[in-house]
PDB file of C-alpha atoms in Angstrom:
ATOM      1  CA  UNK A1103      52.591  22.322  -6.490  1.00  0.00           C
ATOM      2  CA  UNK A1104      52.435  25.644  -4.825  1.00  0.00           C
ATOM      3  CA  UNK A1105      52.672  25.832  -1.089  1.00  0.00           C
ATOM      4  CA  UNK A1106      49.323  25.814   1.262  1.00  0.00           C
ATOM      5  CA  UNK A1107      48.133  29.828   1.683  1.00  0.00           C
ATOM      6  CA  UNK A1108      46.722  30.795   4.897  1.00  0.00           C
ATOM      7  CA  UNK A1109      43.410  31.411   3.382  1.00  0.00           C
ATOM      8  CA  UNK A1110      43.196  28.168   1.917  1.00  0.00           C
ATOM      9  CA  UNK A1111      40.383  26.631   3.114  1.00  0.00           C
ATOM     10  CA  UNK A1112      39.177  22.932   3.922  1.00  0.00           C
ATOM     11  CA  UNK A1113      38.523  20.682   0.565  1.00  0.00           C
ATOM     12  CA  UNK A1114      35.039  21.478   0.217  1.00  0.00           C
ATOM     13  CA  UNK A1115      33.150  17.978   0.932  1.00  0.00           C
ATOM     14  CA  UNK A1116      31.237  16.032  -1.700  1.00  0.00           C
ATOM     15  CA  UNK A1117      27.764  17.375  -1.768  1.00  0.00           C
ATOM     16  CA  UNK A1118      25.281  14.786  -0.687  1.00  0.00           C
ATOM     17  CA  UNK A1119      22.840  13.043  -2.882  1.00  0.00           C
ATOM     18  CA  UNK A1120      19.475  13.829  -0.959  1.00  0.00           C
ATOM     19  CA  UNK A1121      16.904  12.326  -3.295  1.00  0.00           C
ATOM     20  CA  UNK A1122      18.980   9.431  -3.696  1.00  0.00           C
ATOM     21  CA  UNK A1123      19.503   9.177   0.082  1.00  0.00           C
ATOM     22  CA  UNK A1124      15.503   9.787   0.512  1.00  0.00           C
ATOM     23  CA  UNK A1125      14.802   7.117  -2.303  1.00  0.00           C
ATOM     24  CA  UNK A1126      17.026   4.592  -0.264  1.00  0.00           C
ATOM     25  CA  UNK A1127      15.712   5.147   2.992  1.00  0.00           C
ATOM     26  CA  UNK A1128      12.146   4.377   1.899  1.00  0.00           C
ATOM     27  CA  UNK A1129      12.829   1.350  -0.103  1.00  0.00           C
ATOM     28  CA  UNK A1130      14.770  -0.161   3.137  1.00  0.00           C
ATOM     29  CA  UNK A1131      11.466   1.138   4.864  1.00  0.00           C
ATOM     30  CA  UNK A1132       9.200  -0.435   1.839  1.00  0.00           C
ATOM     31  CA  UNK A1133      11.330  -3.820   2.755  1.00  0.00           C
ATOM     32  CA  UNK A1134      11.506  -3.937   6.297  1.00  0.00           C
ATOM     33  CA  UNK A1135       7.712  -3.145   6.598  1.00  0.00           C
ATOM     34  CA  UNK A1136       6.985  -5.931   4.759  1.00  0.00           C
ATOM     35  CA  UNK A1137       9.011  -8.560   6.219  1.00  0.00           C
ATOM     36  CA  UNK A1138       8.233  -8.013   9.825  1.00  0.00           C
ATOM     37  CA  UNK A1139       5.180  -5.310  10.171  1.00  0.00           C
ATOM     38  CA  UNK A1140       5.466  -1.701  11.109  1.00  0.00           C
ATOM     39  CA  UNK A1141       5.880  -2.443  15.402  1.00  0.00           C
ATOM     40  CA  UNK A1142       8.435  -4.369  14.721  1.00  0.00           C
ATOM     41  CA  UNK A1143      10.955  -2.008  12.972  1.00  0.00           C
ATOM     42  CA  UNK A1144      12.895   0.719  14.274  1.00  0.00           C
ATOM     43  CA  UNK A1145      14.183   3.681  12.879  1.00  0.00           C
ATOM     44  CA  UNK A1146      17.781   2.825  13.410  1.00  0.00           C
ATOM     45  CA  UNK A1147      17.056  -0.607  11.648  1.00  0.00           C
ATOM     46  CA  UNK A1148      15.677   1.722   8.449  1.00  0.00           C
ATOM     47  CA  UNK A1149      18.420   3.473   8.865  1.00  0.00           C
ATOM     48  CA  UNK A1150      20.915   0.505   9.087  1.00  0.00           C
ATOM     49  CA  UNK A1151      19.280  -1.365   5.861  1.00  0.00           C
ATOM     50  CA  UNK A1152      19.699   2.237   3.576  1.00  0.00           C
ATOM     51  CA  UNK A1153      23.081   2.770   5.411  1.00  0.00           C
ATOM     52  CA  UNK A1154      21.920   6.162   5.883  1.00  0.00           C
ATOM     53  CA  UNK A1155      22.536   8.500   9.025  1.00  0.00           C
ATOM     54  CA  UNK A1156      19.485   7.588  11.578  1.00  0.00           C
ATOM     55  CA  UNK A1157      18.744  11.468  12.128  1.00  0.00           C
ATOM     56  CA  UNK A1158      18.082  11.806   8.174  1.00  0.00           C
ATOM     57  CA  UNK A1159      15.015   9.662   8.777  1.00  0.00           C
ATOM     58  CA  UNK A1160      13.105  12.387  10.597  1.00  0.00           C
ATOM     59  CA  UNK A1161      15.077  15.139   8.287  1.00  0.00           C
ATOM     60  CA  UNK A1162      13.209  13.950   5.657  1.00  0.00           C
ATOM     61  CA  UNK A1163      10.304  11.915   6.519  1.00  0.00           C
ATOM     62  CA  UNK A1164       9.299  13.850   9.867  1.00  0.00           C
ATOM     63  CA  UNK A1165       8.376  10.241  11.896  1.00  0.00           C
ATOM     64  CA  UNK A1166       8.221   6.732  11.325  1.00  0.00           C
ATOM     65  CA  UNK A1167       4.434   7.205  10.997  1.00  0.00           C
ATOM     66  CA  UNK A1168       5.029   9.588   8.350  1.00  0.00           C
ATOM     67  CA  UNK A1169       8.200   7.676   6.501  1.00  0.00           C
ATOM     68  CA  UNK A1170       5.130   4.409   6.405  1.00  0.00           C
ATOM     69  CA  UNK A1171       2.297   6.787   4.965  1.00  0.00           C
ATOM     70  CA  UNK A1172       4.952   7.458   1.918  1.00  0.00           C
ATOM     71  CA  UNK A1173       5.526   3.782   1.681  1.00  0.00           C
ATOM     72  CA  UNK A1174       1.889   2.944   1.468  1.00  0.00           C
ATOM     73  CA  UNK A1175       1.369   5.999  -1.226  1.00  0.00           C
ATOM     74  CA  UNK A1176       3.779   4.735  -3.226  1.00  0.00           C
ATOM     75  CA  UNK A1177       2.335   1.894  -5.146  1.00  0.00           C
ATOM     76  CA  UNK A1178      -1.279   0.597  -5.525  1.00  0.00           C
ATOM     77  CA  UNK A1179      -2.717  -1.655  -8.898  1.00  0.00           C
ATOM     78  CA  UNK A1180      -6.287  -0.777  -8.143  1.00  0.00           C
ATOM     79  CA  UNK A1181      -6.749   3.057  -9.648  1.00  0.00           C
ATOM     80  CA  UNK A1182      -5.866   0.869 -12.656  1.00  0.00           C
ATOM     81  CA  UNK A1183      -8.369  -1.200 -11.880  1.00  0.00           C
ATOM     82  CA  UNK A1184     -10.788   1.375 -11.297  1.00  0.00           C
ATOM     83  CA  UNK A1185     -10.658   2.600 -14.782  1.00  0.00           C
ATOM     84  CA  UNK A1186     -12.816   1.625 -17.762  1.00  0.00           C
ATOM     85  CA  UNK A1187     -16.603   1.090 -18.033  1.00  0.00           C
ATOM     86  CA  UNK A1188     -18.830   0.856 -14.742  1.00  0.00           C
ATOM     87  CA  UNK A1189     -20.204  -2.117 -16.319  1.00  0.00           C
ATOM     88  CA  UNK A1190     -17.240  -3.807 -16.377  1.00  0.00           C
ATOM     89  CA  UNK A1191     -16.142  -3.087 -12.843  1.00  0.00           C
ATOM     90  CA  UNK A1192     -17.286  -6.081 -10.842  1.00  0.00           C
ATOM     91  CA  UNK A1193     -15.851  -8.212 -13.389  1.00  0.00           C
ATOM     92  CA  UNK A1194     -12.243  -6.049 -13.301  1.00  0.00           C
ATOM     93  CA  UNK A1195     -12.317  -6.392  -9.363  1.00  0.00           C
ATOM     94  CA  UNK A1196     -12.746  -9.956  -9.952  1.00  0.00           C
ATOM     95  CA  UNK A1197      -9.699 -10.683 -11.986  1.00  0.00           C
ATOM     96  CA  UNK A1198      -7.852  -8.259  -9.468  1.00  0.00           C
ATOM     97  CA  UNK A1199      -8.396 -10.109  -6.212  1.00  0.00           C
ATOM     98  CA  UNK A1200      -7.718 -13.503  -8.574  1.00  0.00           C
ATOM     99  CA  UNK A1201      -4.155 -12.165  -9.923  1.00  0.00           C
ATOM    100  CA  UNK A1202      -3.377 -11.851  -5.983  1.00  0.00           C
ATOM    101  CA  UNK A1203      -4.242 -15.304  -5.169  1.00  0.00           C
ATOM    102  CA  UNK A1204      -2.644 -16.790  -8.262  1.00  0.00           C
ATOM    103  CA  UNK A1205       0.403 -14.729  -8.983  1.00  0.00           C
ATOM    104  CA  UNK A1206       3.174 -15.804  -6.220  1.00  0.00           C
ATOM    105  CA  UNK A1207       3.345 -13.432  -3.153  1.00  0.00           C
ATOM    106  CA  UNK A1208       1.726 -10.616  -2.309  1.00  0.00           C
ATOM    107  CA  UNK A1209       3.729  -7.099  -3.104  1.00  0.00           C
ATOM    108  CA  UNK A1210       5.199  -5.308  -0.909  1.00  0.00           C
ATOM    109  CA  UNK A1211       2.562  -2.861   0.390  1.00  0.00           C
ATOM    110  CA  UNK A1212      -0.076  -5.350   0.863  1.00  0.00           C
ATOM    111  CA  UNK A1213       2.509  -7.607   2.651  1.00  0.00           C
ATOM    112  CA  UNK A1214       3.020  -4.508   5.093  1.00  0.00           C
ATOM    113  CA  UNK A1215      -0.899  -3.722   5.739  1.00  0.00           C
ATOM    114  CA  UNK A1216      -0.987  -7.620   6.319  1.00  0.00           C
ATOM    115  CA  UNK A1217       1.328  -7.478   9.057  1.00  0.00           C
ATOM    116  CA  UNK A1218       0.434  -3.621  10.485  1.00  0.00           C
ATOM    117  CA  UNK A1219      -3.204  -3.192  10.008  1.00  0.00           C
ATOM    118  CA  UNK A1220      -3.961  -4.023  13.758  1.00  0.00           C
ATOM    119  CA  UNK A1221      -0.923  -1.555  15.367  1.00  0.00           C
ATOM    120  CA  UNK A1222      -3.145   1.656  16.380  1.00  0.00           C
ATOM    121  CA  UNK A1223      -0.622   3.853  15.996  1.00  0.00           C
ATOM    122  CA  UNK A1224      -1.077   3.807  12.107  1.00  0.00           C
ATOM    123  CA  UNK A1225      -4.731   2.775  11.695  1.00  0.00           C
ATOM    124  CA  UNK A1226      -5.417   6.359  10.853  1.00  0.00           C
ATOM    125  CA  UNK A1227      -2.652   5.969   8.106  1.00  0.00           C
ATOM    126  CA  UNK A1228      -3.998   2.749   7.046  1.00  0.00           C
ATOM    127  CA  UNK A1229      -7.524   4.128   6.826  1.00  0.00           C
ATOM    128  CA  UNK A1230      -6.597   7.384   4.691  1.00  0.00           C
ATOM    129  CA  UNK A1231      -4.468   4.834   2.229  1.00  0.00           C
ATOM    130  CA  UNK A1232      -7.815   3.127   1.682  1.00  0.00           C
ATOM    131  CA  UNK A1233      -9.716   5.724   1.607  1.00  0.00           C
ATOM    132  CA  UNK A1234      -7.608   7.322  -1.413  1.00  0.00           C
ATOM    133  CA  UNK A1235      -6.905   4.040  -3.354  1.00  0.00           C
ATOM    134  CA  UNK A1236     -10.412   2.312  -2.856  1.00  0.00           C
ATOM    135  CA  UNK A1237     -13.055   3.300  -1.387  1.00  0.00           C
ATOM    136  CA  UNK A1238     -13.361   7.116  -2.329  1.00  0.00           C
ATOM    137  CA  UNK A1239     -12.512   6.470  -6.010  1.00  0.00           C
ATOM    138  CA  UNK A1240     -14.852   3.265  -6.296  1.00  0.00           C
ATOM    139  CA  UNK A1241     -17.728   5.729  -4.755  1.00  0.00           C
ATOM    140  CA  UNK A1242     -17.069   8.173  -7.395  1.00  0.00           C
ATOM    141  CA  UNK A1243     -17.855   5.690 -10.004  1.00  0.00           C
ATOM    142  CA  UNK A1244     -20.970   4.283  -8.988  1.00  0.00           C
ATOM    143  CA  UNK A1245     -24.563   5.674  -9.974  1.00  0.00           C
ATOM    144  CA  UNK A1246     -27.542   5.935  -7.297  1.00  0.00           C
ATOM    145  CA  UNK A1247     -27.959   6.212  -3.579  1.00  0.00           C
ATOM    146  CA  UNK A1248     -25.698   4.880  -0.558  1.00  0.00           C
ATOM    147  CA  UNK A1249     -22.230   4.637  -2.868  1.00  0.00           C
ATOM    148  CA  UNK A1250     -20.132   4.887  -0.366  1.00  0.00           C
ATOM    149  CA  UNK A1251     -21.592   2.335   1.662  1.00  0.00           C
ATOM    150  CA  UNK A1252     -21.745  -0.089  -1.451  1.00  0.00           C
ATOM    151  CA  UNK A1253     -18.079   1.085  -2.148  1.00  0.00           C
ATOM    152  CA  UNK A1254     -16.914   0.224   1.422  1.00  0.00           C
ATOM    153  CA  UNK A1255     -18.644  -3.423   0.759  1.00  0.00           C
ATOM    154  CA  UNK A1256     -16.569  -4.403  -2.013  1.00  0.00           C
ATOM    155  CA  UNK A1257     -13.725  -2.955  -0.013  1.00  0.00           C
ATOM    156  CA  UNK A1258     -14.127  -5.406   2.288  1.00  0.00           C
ATOM    157  CA  UNK A1259     -14.238  -8.449  -0.582  1.00  0.00           C
ATOM    158  CA  UNK A1260     -10.797  -7.095  -1.622  1.00  0.00           C
ATOM    159  CA  UNK A1261      -9.171  -6.792   1.542  1.00  0.00           C
ATOM    160  CA  UNK A1262     -10.476  -9.318   3.172  1.00  0.00           C
ATOM    161  CA  UNK A1263      -7.881 -11.693   0.754  1.00  0.00           C
ATOM    162  CA  UNK A1264      -5.148 -10.547   2.840  1.00  0.00           C
ATOM    163  CA  UNK A1265      -6.949 -11.866   6.199  1.00  0.00           C
ATOM    164  CA  UNK A1266      -7.764 -15.263   4.472  1.00  0.00           C
ATOM    165  CA  UNK A1267      -3.708 -15.097   3.559  1.00  0.00           C
ATOM    166  CA  UNK A1268      -2.819 -14.958   7.142  1.00  0.00           C
ATOM    167  CA  UNK A1269      -5.310 -17.211   8.599  1.00  0.00           C
ATOM    168  CA  UNK A1270      -6.401 -19.880   6.226  1.00  0.00           C
ATOM    169  CA  UNK A1271      -3.854 -19.489   3.357  1.00  0.00           C
ATOM    170  CA  UNK A1272      -4.767 -19.727  -0.327  1.00  0.00           C
ATOM    171  CA  UNK A1273      -4.515 -23.189  -1.058  1.00  0.00           C
ATOM    172  CA  UNK A1274      -8.041 -24.019  -1.721  1.00  0.00           C
ATOM    173  CA  UNK A1275      -8.803 -20.608  -3.697  1.00  0.00           C
ATOM    174  CA  UNK A1276      -5.809 -21.321  -6.072  1.00  0.00           C
ATOM    175  CA  UNK A1277      -7.093 -24.922  -6.346  1.00  0.00           C
ATOM    176  CA  UNK A1278     -10.500 -23.781  -7.798  1.00  0.00           C
ATOM    177  CA  UNK A1279     -10.510 -23.295 -11.543  1.00  0.00           C
ATOM    178  CA  UNK A1280      -9.637 -19.607 -11.914  1.00  0.00           C
ATOM    179  CA  UNK A1281     -12.177 -18.865 -14.625  1.00  0.00           C
ATOM    180  CA  UNK A1282     -15.362 -20.162 -12.205  1.00  0.00           C
ATOM    181  CA  UNK A1283     -13.370 -18.377  -9.218  1.00  0.00           C
ATOM    182  CA  UNK A1284     -13.590 -15.037 -11.274  1.00  0.00           C
ATOM    183  CA  UNK A1285     -17.414 -15.873 -12.305  1.00  0.00           C
ATOM    184  CA  UNK A1286     -17.916 -16.180  -8.507  1.00  0.00           C
ATOM    185  CA  UNK A1287     -16.132 -12.830  -7.520  1.00  0.00           C
ATOM    186  CA  UNK A1288     -17.649 -11.221 -10.010  1.00  0.00           C
ATOM    187  CA  UNK A1289     -21.406 -11.922  -8.930  1.00  0.00           C
ATOM    188  CA  UNK A1290     -20.093 -11.161  -4.996  1.00  0.00           C
ATOM    189  CA  UNK A1291     -18.745  -7.564  -6.717  1.00  0.00           C
ATOM    190  CA  UNK A1292     -21.605  -6.901  -8.367  1.00  0.00           C
ATOM    191  CA  UNK A1293     -24.403  -7.491  -5.659  1.00  0.00           C
ATOM    192  CA  UNK A1294     -22.105  -5.365  -3.328  1.00  0.00           C
ATOM    193  CA  UNK A1295     -21.689  -3.015  -5.710  1.00  0.00           C
ATOM    194  CA  UNK A1296     -25.695  -2.775  -6.340  1.00  0.00           C
ATOM    195  CA  UNK A1297     -27.798  -0.364  -5.085  1.00  0.00           C
ATOM    196  CA  UNK A1298     -29.617  -1.048  -1.959  1.00  0.00           C
ATOM    197  CA  UNK A1299     -33.088  -2.474  -2.070  1.00  0.00           C
ATOM    198  CA  UNK A1300     -35.601  -0.385  -0.591  1.00  0.00           C
ATOM    199  CA  UNK A1301     -36.636  -0.931   2.963  1.00  0.00           C
ATOM    200  CA  UNK A1302     -40.051  -2.758   2.764  1.00  0.00           C
ATOM    201  CA  UNK A1303     -38.938  -4.030  -0.600  1.00  0.00           C
ATOM    202  CA  UNK A1304     -38.064  -7.645  -1.553  1.00  0.00           C
ATOM    203  CA  UNK A1305     -34.739  -7.748  -2.684  1.00  0.00           C
TER     204      UNK A1305
END
């Protein structure tokens, strides 16, 4: 082994895998927000779950609120539900809601929304998320006047499942026949998406 020379520097440190660290932080935030809600999760807790330096949260995402926005943007089944024939849209939305009711626990993003929707700091982020994944693409599929109003009415049915889950539970809805419940919800979505009657006319 040759003797160490005076100009020999320290051994190079292994290059950090920034992408992997960022993914770990995002996954840790997704899990913790879903478990506890935005307000009850600290940046330090996210970093600890991801086994990362706490300063990296702000370096990679800018803030806890911006990280929350990325969690919401990361996944949603709704764009796939909105694809297809416009005439079948009420039925596809109804089937989506019935799947949420009958297939176990809600996903992490829906649980995050359930636990965080009342926090005023992130309400603008949640609003933009729902606009992007539901109201705007749904309104774009509708013909006739008041498309945004009708899309918002349908969105209230989709998002209402979270409030029902939190307050009343889903036992009654799960006890219903899935086909009958789907048919009932299809009629509700069809009514919400239909053009409003003109003032002075019977519906």
